Amino acid sequence: MDNMSGARLRTQQRSCQSGRETNLWSSGLGMKLEAVTPFLGKYRPFVGRCCQTCTPKSWESLFHRSIMDLGFCDVILVKEENTRFRGWLVRRLCYFLWSLEQHIPPCWDAPQKVMESTGVQNVISGRAPAGAGEGQVPGLMKKEVQRILGHFQTPPRPFLLRLFSWVVLRVLNCLFLNVQLHKGHMKMVHKAAQAGSPLVLLSTHKSLLDGVLLPFVLLSQGLGVLRVAWEPRTCSPVLRALLRKLGGLFLPPEATLSLDSSEGVLARAVVHAAVEQLLVSGQPLLIFLEEPPGTQGPRLSALGQAWLGLVVQAIQVGVVPDAMLVPVAITYDLVPDAPCDTIHAAAPVGLWTGMLAVLRSLRGWCRGHRVCVRVHLAQPFSLKEYAINARSCWGSRQTLEQLLQPIVLGQSTVVPDTEKEQEWTPVTGPLLALKAEDQLLVRRLSRHILNASVASSAVMSTAITATLLLFKHQQPCQSSYCYCQEVLDRLIQCGLLVAEETPGSRLACDTGRQRLSARLLWKPSGDFTDSDSDDFEEAEGRYFRLSQQSRCPDFFLFLCRLLSPLLKAFAQAAAFLPMGQLPDTESGYTDQLLQFLRATAQEDGFFECADSGLAIRAVWTFRDLGVLQQMPSPAGPMLHLSPTFASRDNQEKLEQFIRQFICG
């Protein structure tokens, strides 16, 4: 009893201390913070709704409150009840019998339909630029079409699919404790599939196992054979041949050639026709929007955007009236093949290499504790609805170079209208055939879906670090102005910033969001005019200052330390401009910058900047800003130093502009 009383007393003391800390943080605003009990057990708050701003009709029609009450299921838990048979022998062979009972739709005659498509016939007959009329024999062109199509896909083999499902089921039961799937998420996807539009699943990419796990999950839930758009660089030729027979798709290398290349024109025509026939047949398609694990640089995949661009083009030409997009994410307690060496991670995976890796995983994981996996299927939404609403909201757009470069060079003191910003999009491969407006649509749609996938993911042990670092996804229907305003609101709510006024001035009160002026000022109290108007008299003596609460300075320094590696890397990249050897390829200049960052780290002892990811991000940002320019050349795209920043004076202005945001 004494021990229980002591424990209860200590619990009460901790609760009182926690309450005092909560009041401490909220005392500046007179607000009370609500304590949220973490998710325990089978249920958790429902997440994964689509964006109400971009897709309001999908947000309302493809969701029902009853699905929130549905729990999770374990897709690898197969018992006697999951088959049509009963008995002692069935319990021993339930995995095999279950795989035999999976519904696999019949193969469709894709080669003939692709050959008869309008785009391919125009190339063969010479009516299209760089077609057969320019020196090619139509018979040879037909053989070339068959070769390209054979590289792109082959009809799925039902026997191999059932055998592979049985093997995957046994392997997953050995690797993982369970594979959880929310029944409500699955019900939304089934409802979208019943509407008649093809399903296109767009997923994050945390492990090479994702391309095997997701098709197995959807096949077990009755959605048929999932066609997976694989990255050719990650698979050996033998493994690619096997994956094609299991429903895999591989983009031909000729499709990435320039627009004036005859091979590129024919390959793109074949790929377009094949994707159109795939959507018409109603088979679900899986596209990874992130680069494979271990890839250096930005995580948004150029190949994934190319595949999404093919789907967008098919909808625009009216092959199918619409497509339902489903954001997907997979979270692991421990990623099975998390690569430690990026050099070996980028090497293609062969068939025997993959089998040996699975055996090593089974041997290592059987000695320890198995972990959990969770598959998240966010709410589907209409691609056609998103495209219509997105185009209507764009208006006139400006690049980052047009918006920010005058501020950097001291040629303008007015804060730019960031609501009209437009991100720069690197365009390669099949996206070259898209108009600039469609390229921007694909870019924003990719970020929008990736944001939805990550937002619907559970916080597993692999995501705890990102959560502790206050990782925030903006990633796309929200302008930078709104995002900065949201950050400012959060800093005020947590008590880090306090509105300060000179004596005698009226209290600040503004419920509307104003465009940021040159100084952080706000309206006088009682003035509740339209928040979009800027013709009000700015009051003097009003500003923000750091709060004097006990933990606010520490919190402020903590946030500054989070940003300092990125900002210091950018500042050092600006200092490296006169020393860089240009012109050079993007990868070559990134290596130069990385070596400079490492050499600087040896001198000042700040090794957090010597990171390849920061070097790549600096190169990309400088290219967006117009510091670096990309020019075509016979050896491929080359980076050049722009004439504006060729002078040492402008280079120093850029470095000073970046360093003013570094604290300490």
PDB file of N, CA and C in Angstrom, residues 455-540:
ATOM      1  N   ALA A 455       1.061  12.540 -44.864  1.00  0.00           N
ATOM      2  CA  ALA A 455       0.179  13.022 -43.806  1.00  0.00           C
ATOM      3  C   ALA A 455      -0.700  11.921 -43.244  1.00  0.00           C
ATOM      4  N   SER A 456      -1.026  10.915 -44.055  1.00  0.00           N
ATOM      5  CA  SER A 456      -1.880   9.826 -43.584  1.00  0.00           C
ATOM      6  C   SER A 456      -1.097   8.688 -42.953  1.00  0.00           C
ATOM      7  N   SER A 457       0.233   8.789 -42.907  1.00  0.00           N
ATOM      8  CA  SER A 457       1.050   7.705 -42.380  1.00  0.00           C
ATOM      9  C   SER A 457       1.053   7.720 -40.863  1.00  0.00           C
ATOM     10  N   ALA A 458       1.159   6.534 -40.294  1.00  0.00           N
ATOM     11  CA  ALA A 458       1.290   6.412 -38.843  1.00  0.00           C
ATOM     12  C   ALA A 458       2.713   6.766 -38.432  1.00  0.00           C
ATOM     13  N   VAL A 459       2.865   7.230 -37.205  1.00  0.00           N
ATOM     14  CA  VAL A 459       4.188   7.569 -36.668  1.00  0.00           C
ATOM     15  C   VAL A 459       4.802   6.294 -36.116  1.00  0.00           C
ATOM     16  N   MET A 460       5.564   5.613 -36.946  1.00  0.00           N
ATOM     17  CA  MET A 460       6.254   4.408 -36.516  1.00  0.00           C
ATOM     18  C   MET A 460       7.603   4.826 -35.932  1.00  0.00           C
ATOM     19  N   SER A 461       8.370   3.849 -35.507  1.00  0.00           N
ATOM     20  CA  SER A 461       9.658   4.171 -34.892  1.00  0.00           C
ATOM     21  C   SER A 461      10.604   4.841 -35.871  1.00  0.00           C
ATOM     22  N   THR A 462      10.460   4.551 -37.187  1.00  0.00           N
ATOM     23  CA  THR A 462      11.328   5.178 -38.173  1.00  0.00           C
ATOM     24  C   THR A 462      10.986   6.641 -38.409  1.00  0.00           C
ATOM     25  N   ALA A 463       9.811   7.100 -37.975  1.00  0.00           N
ATOM     26  CA  ALA A 463       9.384   8.480 -38.184  1.00  0.00           C
ATOM     27  C   ALA A 463       9.457   9.321 -36.921  1.00  0.00           C
ATOM     28  N   ILE A 464       9.902   8.746 -35.807  1.00  0.00           N
ATOM     29  CA  ILE A 464       9.924   9.495 -34.561  1.00  0.00           C
ATOM     30  C   ILE A 464      10.920  10.639 -34.642  1.00  0.00           C
ATOM     31  N   THR A 465      12.063  10.418 -35.294  1.00  0.00           N
ATOM     32  CA  THR A 465      13.064  11.473 -35.402  1.00  0.00           C
ATOM     33  C   THR A 465      12.518  12.673 -36.159  1.00  0.00           C
ATOM     34  N   ALA A 466      11.824  12.410 -37.285  1.00  0.00           N
ATOM     35  CA  ALA A 466      11.242  13.515 -38.045  1.00  0.00           C
ATOM     36  C   ALA A 466      10.191  14.249 -37.232  1.00  0.00           C
ATOM     37  N   THR A 467       9.454  13.527 -36.409  1.00  0.00           N
ATOM     38  CA  THR A 467       8.448  14.167 -35.572  1.00  0.00           C
ATOM     39  C   THR A 467       9.102  15.054 -34.525  1.00  0.00           C
ATOM     40  N   LEU A 468      10.183  14.580 -33.922  1.00  0.00           N
ATOM     41  CA  LEU A 468      10.873  15.379 -32.914  1.00  0.00           C
ATOM     42  C   LEU A 468      11.488  16.635 -33.515  1.00  0.00           C
ATOM     43  N   LEU A 469      11.842  16.567 -34.787  1.00  0.00           N
ATOM     44  CA  LEU A 469      12.428  17.730 -35.444  1.00  0.00           C
ATOM     45  C   LEU A 469      11.361  18.644 -36.040  1.00  0.00           C
ATOM     46  N   LEU A 470      10.122  18.467 -35.636  1.00  0.00           N
ATOM     47  CA  LEU A 470       9.024  19.331 -36.068  1.00  0.00           C
ATOM     48  C   LEU A 470       8.923  19.368 -37.585  1.00  0.00           C
ATOM     49  N   PHE A 471       9.037  18.194 -38.199  1.00  0.00           N
ATOM     50  CA  PHE A 471       8.996  18.105 -39.658  1.00  0.00           C
ATOM     51  C   PHE A 471       7.621  18.516 -40.150  1.00  0.00           C
ATOM     52  N   LYS A 472       7.579  19.494 -41.045  1.00  0.00           N
ATOM     53  CA  LYS A 472       6.319  20.072 -41.504  1.00  0.00           C
ATOM     54  C   LYS A 472       6.230  19.939 -43.008  1.00  0.00           C
ATOM     55  N   HIS A 473       5.095  19.403 -43.485  1.00  0.00           N
ATOM     56  CA  HIS A 473       4.859  19.290 -44.914  1.00  0.00           C
ATOM     57  C   HIS A 473       3.927  20.408 -45.352  1.00  0.00           C
ATOM     58  N   GLN A 474       4.401  21.214 -46.296  1.00  0.00           N
ATOM     59  CA  GLN A 474       3.583  22.310 -46.792  1.00  0.00           C
ATOM     60  C   GLN A 474       2.536  21.772 -47.753  1.00  0.00           C
ATOM     61  N   GLN A 475       4.465  20.848 -49.137  1.00  0.00           N
ATOM     62  CA  GLN A 475       4.650  20.171 -50.285  1.00  0.00           C
ATOM     63  C   GLN A 475       3.729  20.502 -51.318  1.00  0.00           C
ATOM     64  N   PRO A 476       0.987  21.622 -51.109  1.00  0.00           N
ATOM     65  CA  PRO A 476       1.222  22.147 -52.449  1.00  0.00           C
ATOM     66  C   PRO A 476       0.151  23.129 -52.931  1.00  0.00           C
ATOM     67  N   CYS A 477      -1.150  23.079 -52.478  1.00  0.00           N
ATOM     68  CA  CYS A 477      -2.181  24.034 -52.874  1.00  0.00           C
ATOM     69  C   CYS A 477      -2.092  25.296 -52.031  1.00  0.00           C
ATOM     70  N   GLN A 478      -1.076  25.398 -51.193  1.00  0.00           N
ATOM     71  CA  GLN A 478      -0.900  26.529 -50.283  1.00  0.00           C
ATOM     72  C   GLN A 478       0.312  27.333 -50.733  1.00  0.00           C
ATOM     73  N   SER A 479       0.139  28.654 -50.885  1.00  0.00           N
ATOM     74  CA  SER A 479       1.250  29.501 -51.312  1.00  0.00           C
ATOM     75  C   SER A 479       2.251  29.665 -50.182  1.00  0.00           C
ATOM     76  N   SER A 480       3.447  30.147 -50.539  1.00  0.00           N
ATOM     77  CA  SER A 480       4.472  30.365 -49.521  1.00  0.00           C
ATOM     78  C   SER A 480       4.042  31.429 -48.531  1.00  0.00           C
ATOM     79  N   TYR A 481       3.262  32.405 -49.001  1.00  0.00           N
ATOM     80  CA  TYR A 481       2.770  33.435 -48.094  1.00  0.00           C
ATOM     81  C   TYR A 481       1.899  32.812 -47.000  1.00  0.00           C
ATOM     82  N   CYS A 482       0.948  31.968 -47.404  1.00  0.00           N
ATOM     83  CA  CYS A 482       0.076  31.328 -46.411  1.00  0.00           C
ATOM     84  C   CYS A 482       0.874  30.420 -45.485  1.00  0.00           C
ATOM     85  N   TYR A 483       1.870  29.750 -46.052  1.00  0.00           N
ATOM     86  CA  TYR A 483       2.689  28.865 -45.223  1.00  0.00           C
ATOM     87  C   TYR A 483       3.473  29.660 -44.181  1.00  0.00           C
ATOM     88  N   CYS A 484       4.059  30.785 -44.603  1.00  0.00           N
ATOM     89  CA  CYS A 484       4.787  31.625 -43.646  1.00  0.00           C
ATOM     90  C   CYS A 484       3.849  32.221 -42.603  1.00  0.00           C
ATOM     91  N   GLN A 485       2.644  32.590 -43.032  1.00  0.00           N
ATOM     92  CA  GLN A 485       1.677  33.122 -42.084  1.00  0.00           C
ATOM     93  C   GLN A 485       1.285  32.058 -41.060  1.00  0.00           C
ATOM     94  N   GLU A 486       1.163  30.805 -41.525  1.00  0.00           N
ATOM     95  CA  GLU A 486       0.836  29.712 -40.613  1.00  0.00           C
ATOM     96  C   GLU A 486       1.965  29.477 -39.607  1.00  0.00           C
ATOM     97  N   VAL A 487       3.207  29.538 -40.075  1.00  0.00           N
ATOM     98  CA  VAL A 487       4.345  29.386 -39.164  1.00  0.00           C
ATOM     99  C   VAL A 487       4.366  30.505 -38.129  1.00  0.00           C
ATOM    100  N   LEU A 488       4.081  31.731 -38.590  1.00  0.00           N
ATOM    101  CA  LEU A 488       4.047  32.861 -37.666  1.00  0.00           C
ATOM    102  C   LEU A 488       2.949  32.685 -36.622  1.00  0.00           C
ATOM    103  N   ASP A 489       1.795  32.191 -37.049  1.00  0.00           N
ATOM    104  CA  ASP A 489       0.700  31.946 -36.099  1.00  0.00           C
ATOM    105  C   ASP A 489       1.097  30.909 -35.059  1.00  0.00           C
ATOM    106  N   ARG A 490       1.796  29.859 -35.501  1.00  0.00           N
ATOM    107  CA  ARG A 490       2.211  28.812 -34.560  1.00  0.00           C
ATOM    108  C   ARG A 490       3.214  29.357 -33.544  1.00  0.00           C
ATOM    109  N   LEU A 491       4.116  30.216 -33.994  1.00  0.00           N
ATOM    110  CA  LEU A 491       5.095  30.785 -33.070  1.00  0.00           C
ATOM    111  C   LEU A 491       4.421  31.694 -32.043  1.00  0.00           C
ATOM    112  N   ILE A 492       3.364  32.379 -32.453  1.00  0.00           N
ATOM    113  CA  ILE A 492       2.629  33.223 -31.509  1.00  0.00           C
ATOM    114  C   ILE A 492       1.825  32.367 -30.539  1.00  0.00           C
ATOM    115  N   GLN A 493       1.203  31.303 -31.057  1.00  0.00           N
ATOM    116  CA  GLN A 493       0.376  30.447 -30.208  1.00  0.00           C
ATOM    117  C   GLN A 493       1.184  29.738 -29.134  1.00  0.00           C
ATOM    118  N   CYS A 494       2.384  29.315 -29.494  1.00  0.00           N
ATOM    119  CA  CYS A 494       3.205  28.624 -28.502  1.00  0.00           C
ATOM    120  C   CYS A 494       3.907  29.590 -27.553  1.00  0.00           C
ATOM    121  N   GLY A 495       3.735  30.888 -27.765  1.00  0.00           N
ATOM    122  CA  GLY A 495       4.298  31.865 -26.857  1.00  0.00           C
ATOM    123  C   GLY A 495       5.702  32.293 -27.157  1.00  0.00           C
ATOM    124  N   LEU A 496       6.260  31.867 -28.297  1.00  0.00           N
ATOM    125  CA  LEU A 496       7.635  32.237 -28.614  1.00  0.00           C
ATOM    126  C   LEU A 496       7.737  33.702 -29.025  1.00  0.00           C
ATOM    127  N   LEU A 497       6.751  34.198 -29.767  1.00  0.00           N
ATOM    128  CA  LEU A 497       6.710  35.584 -30.179  1.00  0.00           C
ATOM    129  C   LEU A 497       5.586  36.310 -29.444  1.00  0.00           C
ATOM    130  N   VAL A 498       5.837  37.567 -29.107  1.00  0.00           N
ATOM    131  CA  VAL A 498       4.859  38.395 -28.393  1.00  0.00           C
ATOM    132  C   VAL A 498       4.708  39.701 -29.150  1.00  0.00           C
ATOM    133  N   ALA A 499       3.456  40.153 -29.302  1.00  0.00           N
ATOM    134  CA  ALA A 499       3.196  41.439 -29.940  1.00  0.00           C
ATOM    135  C   ALA A 499       3.532  42.556 -28.962  1.00  0.00           C
ATOM    136  N   GLU A 500       4.424  43.432 -29.373  1.00  0.00           N
ATOM    137  CA  GLU A 500       4.887  44.524 -28.505  1.00  0.00           C
ATOM    138  C   GLU A 500       4.465  45.860 -29.107  1.00  0.00           C
ATOM    139  N   GLU A 501       4.018  46.796 -28.250  1.00  0.00           N
ATOM    140  CA  GLU A 501       3.593  48.108 -28.699  1.00  0.00           C
ATOM    141  C   GLU A 501       4.169  49.180 -27.782  1.00  0.00           C
ATOM    142  N   THR A 502       4.334  50.367 -28.322  1.00  0.00           N
ATOM    143  CA  THR A 502       4.805  51.488 -27.519  1.00  0.00           C
ATOM    144  C   THR A 502       3.665  52.003 -26.651  1.00  0.00           C
ATOM    145  N   PRO A 503       3.965  52.585 -25.505  1.00  0.00           N
ATOM    146  CA  PRO A 503       2.903  53.103 -24.633  1.00  0.00           C
ATOM    147  C   PRO A 503       2.061  54.146 -25.350  1.00  0.00           C
ATOM    148  N   GLY A 504       0.752  54.080 -25.120  1.00  0.00           N
ATOM    149  CA  GLY A 504      -0.170  55.037 -25.704  1.00  0.00           C
ATOM    150  C   GLY A 504      -0.793  54.580 -26.996  1.00  0.00           C
ATOM    151  N   SER A 505      -0.236  53.561 -27.638  1.00  0.00           N
ATOM    152  CA  SER A 505      -0.839  53.064 -28.865  1.00  0.00           C
ATOM    153  C   SER A 505      -1.968  52.104 -28.533  1.00  0.00           C
ATOM    154  N   ARG A 506      -2.873  51.965 -29.457  1.00  0.00           N
ATOM    155  CA  ARG A 506      -4.021  51.113 -29.221  1.00  0.00           C
ATOM    156  C   ARG A 506      -3.613  49.651 -29.363  1.00  0.00           C
ATOM    157  N   LEU A 507      -4.394  48.777 -28.735  1.00  0.00           N
ATOM    158  CA  LEU A 507      -4.062  47.360 -28.759  1.00  0.00           C
ATOM    159  C   LEU A 507      -4.202  46.801 -30.165  1.00  0.00           C
ATOM    160  N   ALA A 508      -3.351  45.807 -30.477  1.00  0.00           N
ATOM    161  CA  ALA A 508      -3.387  45.186 -31.804  1.00  0.00           C
ATOM    162  C   ALA A 508      -4.481  44.143 -31.850  1.00  0.00           C
ATOM    163  N   CYS A 509      -5.243  44.149 -32.916  1.00  0.00           N
ATOM    164  CA  CYS A 509      -6.291  43.141 -33.084  1.00  0.00           C
ATOM    165  C   CYS A 509      -6.620  43.054 -34.559  1.00  0.00           C
ATOM    166  N   ASP A 510      -6.349  41.926 -35.165  1.00  0.00           N
ATOM    167  CA  ASP A 510      -6.674  41.736 -36.576  1.00  0.00           C
ATOM    168  C   ASP A 510      -7.000  40.275 -36.782  1.00  0.00           C
ATOM    169  N   THR A 511      -8.244  39.982 -37.082  1.00  0.00           N
ATOM    170  CA  THR A 511      -8.650  38.590 -37.266  1.00  0.00           C
ATOM    171  C   THR A 511      -8.419  38.109 -38.682  1.00  0.00           C
ATOM    172  N   GLY A 512      -8.146  39.000 -39.616  1.00  0.00           N
ATOM    173  CA  GLY A 512      -7.894  38.598 -40.997  1.00  0.00           C
ATOM    174  C   GLY A 512      -6.422  38.502 -41.275  1.00  0.00           C
ATOM    175  N   ARG A 513      -6.049  37.719 -42.304  1.00  0.00           N
ATOM    176  CA  ARG A 513      -4.647  37.560 -42.680  1.00  0.00           C
ATOM    177  C   ARG A 513      -4.267  38.619 -43.708  1.00  0.00           C
ATOM    178  N   GLN A 514      -3.229  39.377 -43.377  1.00  0.00           N
ATOM    179  CA  GLN A 514      -2.769  40.440 -44.255  1.00  0.00           C
ATOM    180  C   GLN A 514      -1.561  39.968 -45.049  1.00  0.00           C
ATOM    181  N   ARG A 515      -1.397  40.535 -46.232  1.00  0.00           N
ATOM    182  CA  ARG A 515      -0.141  40.301 -46.948  1.00  0.00           C
ATOM    183  C   ARG A 515       1.001  40.929 -46.160  1.00  0.00           C
ATOM    184  N   LEU A 516       2.110  40.233 -46.132  1.00  0.00           N
ATOM    185  CA  LEU A 516       3.242  40.726 -45.362  1.00  0.00           C
ATOM    186  C   LEU A 516       3.783  41.993 -46.000  1.00  0.00           C
ATOM    187  N   SER A 517       3.871  43.044 -45.214  1.00  0.00           N
ATOM    188  CA  SER A 517       4.446  44.288 -45.705  1.00  0.00           C
ATOM    189  C   SER A 517       5.942  44.284 -45.429  1.00  0.00           C
ATOM    190  N   ALA A 518       6.589  45.413 -45.704  1.00  0.00           N
ATOM    191  CA  ALA A 518       8.034  45.474 -45.505  1.00  0.00           C
ATOM    192  C   ALA A 518       8.398  45.276 -44.051  1.00  0.00           C
ATOM    193  N   ARG A 519       7.505  45.695 -43.141  1.00  0.00           N
ATOM    194  CA  ARG A 519       7.702  45.452 -41.721  1.00  0.00           C
ATOM    195  C   ARG A 519       6.500  44.698 -41.195  1.00  0.00           C
ATOM    196  N   LEU A 520       6.717  43.918 -40.156  1.00  0.00           N
ATOM    197  CA  LEU A 520       5.631  43.126 -39.596  1.00  0.00           C
ATOM    198  C   LEU A 520       4.734  44.028 -38.753  1.00  0.00           C
ATOM    199  N   LEU A 521       3.783  44.655 -39.418  1.00  0.00           N
ATOM    200  CA  LEU A 521       2.852  45.549 -38.751  1.00  0.00           C
ATOM    201  C   LEU A 521       1.443  45.001 -38.920  1.00  0.00           C
ATOM    202  N   TRP A 522       0.501  45.561 -38.186  1.00  0.00           N
ATOM    203  CA  TRP A 522      -0.883  45.104 -38.285  1.00  0.00           C
ATOM    204  C   TRP A 522      -1.826  46.272 -38.065  1.00  0.00           C
ATOM    205  N   LYS A 523      -3.122  46.009 -38.272  1.00  0.00           N
ATOM    206  CA  LYS A 523      -4.115  47.069 -38.186  1.00  0.00           C
ATOM    207  C   LYS A 523      -4.407  47.441 -36.741  1.00  0.00           C
ATOM    208  N   PRO A 524      -4.926  48.661 -36.514  1.00  0.00           N
ATOM    209  CA  PRO A 524      -5.396  49.015 -35.177  1.00  0.00           C
ATOM    210  C   PRO A 524      -6.641  48.226 -34.835  1.00  0.00           C
ATOM    211  N   SER A 525      -6.931  48.158 -33.537  1.00  0.00           N
ATOM    212  CA  SER A 525      -8.109  47.435 -33.092  1.00  0.00           C
ATOM    213  C   SER A 525      -9.359  48.132 -33.600  1.00  0.00           C
ATOM    214  N   GLY A 526     -10.384  47.317 -33.859  1.00  0.00           N
ATOM    215  CA  GLY A 526     -11.650  47.844 -34.330  1.00  0.00           C
ATOM    216  C   GLY A 526     -11.724  48.001 -35.832  1.00  0.00           C
ATOM    217  N   ASP A 527     -10.588  47.857 -36.528  1.00  0.00           N
ATOM    218  CA  ASP A 527     -10.592  47.984 -37.983  1.00  0.00           C
ATOM    219  C   ASP A 527     -10.689  46.596 -38.583  1.00  0.00           C
ATOM    220  N   PHE A 528     -11.903  46.153 -38.896  1.00  0.00           N
ATOM    221  CA  PHE A 528     -12.115  44.804 -39.408  1.00  0.00           C
ATOM    222  C   PHE A 528     -12.521  44.864 -40.877  1.00  0.00           C
ATOM    223  N   THR A 529     -11.803  45.663 -41.645  1.00  0.00           N
ATOM    224  CA  THR A 529     -12.089  45.740 -43.066  1.00  0.00           C
ATOM    225  C   THR A 529     -11.557  44.499 -43.760  1.00  0.00           C
ATOM    226  N   ASP A 530     -11.732  44.463 -45.073  1.00  0.00           N
ATOM    227  CA  ASP A 530     -11.317  43.300 -45.858  1.00  0.00           C
ATOM    228  C   ASP A 530      -9.836  43.036 -45.649  1.00  0.00           C
ATOM    229  N   SER A 531      -9.500  41.780 -45.309  1.00  0.00           N
ATOM    230  CA  SER A 531      -8.115  41.452 -44.981  1.00  0.00           C
ATOM    231  C   SER A 531      -7.201  41.488 -46.192  1.00  0.00           C
ATOM    232  N   ASP A 532      -7.764  41.489 -47.427  1.00  0.00           N
ATOM    233  CA  ASP A 532      -6.927  41.518 -48.619  1.00  0.00           C
ATOM    234  C   ASP A 532      -6.538  42.930 -49.033  1.00  0.00           C
ATOM    235  N   SER A 533      -7.126  43.960 -48.393  1.00  0.00           N
ATOM    236  CA  SER A 533      -6.812  45.330 -48.764  1.00  0.00           C
ATOM    237  C   SER A 533      -5.579  45.798 -48.003  1.00  0.00           C
ATOM    238  N   ASP A 534      -4.733  46.551 -48.688  1.00  0.00           N
ATOM    239  CA  ASP A 534      -3.479  47.020 -48.101  1.00  0.00           C
ATOM    240  C   ASP A 534      -3.454  48.540 -47.915  1.00  0.00           C
ATOM    241  N   ASP A 535      -4.595  49.219 -48.113  1.00  0.00           N
ATOM    242  CA  ASP A 535      -4.590  50.672 -48.079  1.00  0.00           C
ATOM    243  C   ASP A 535      -4.958  51.204 -46.700  1.00  0.00           C
ATOM    244  N   PHE A 536      -4.449  50.578 -45.637  1.00  0.00           N
ATOM    245  CA  PHE A 536      -4.708  51.095 -44.307  1.00  0.00           C
ATOM    246  C   PHE A 536      -3.448  51.782 -43.791  1.00  0.00           C
ATOM    247  N   GLU A 537      -3.637  52.673 -42.856  1.00  0.00           N
ATOM    248  CA  GLU A 537      -2.506  53.423 -42.316  1.00  0.00           C
ATOM    249  C   GLU A 537      -1.725  52.556 -41.357  1.00  0.00           C
ATOM    250  N   GLU A 538      -0.447  52.346 -41.652  1.00  0.00           N
ATOM    251  CA  GLU A 538       0.380  51.502 -40.810  1.00  0.00           C
ATOM    252  C   GLU A 538       0.714  52.238 -39.519  1.00  0.00           C
ATOM    253  N   ALA A 539       0.483  51.568 -38.406  1.00  0.00           N
ATOM    254  CA  ALA A 539       0.747  52.182 -37.102  1.00  0.00           C
ATOM    255  C   ALA A 539       2.206  51.978 -36.730  1.00  0.00           C
ATOM    256  N   GLU A 540       2.795  53.006 -36.131  1.00  0.00           N
ATOM    257  CA  GLU A 540       4.188  52.936 -35.727  1.00  0.00           C
ATOM    258  C   GLU A 540       4.298  52.324 -34.338  1.00  0.00           C
TER     259      GLU A 540
END
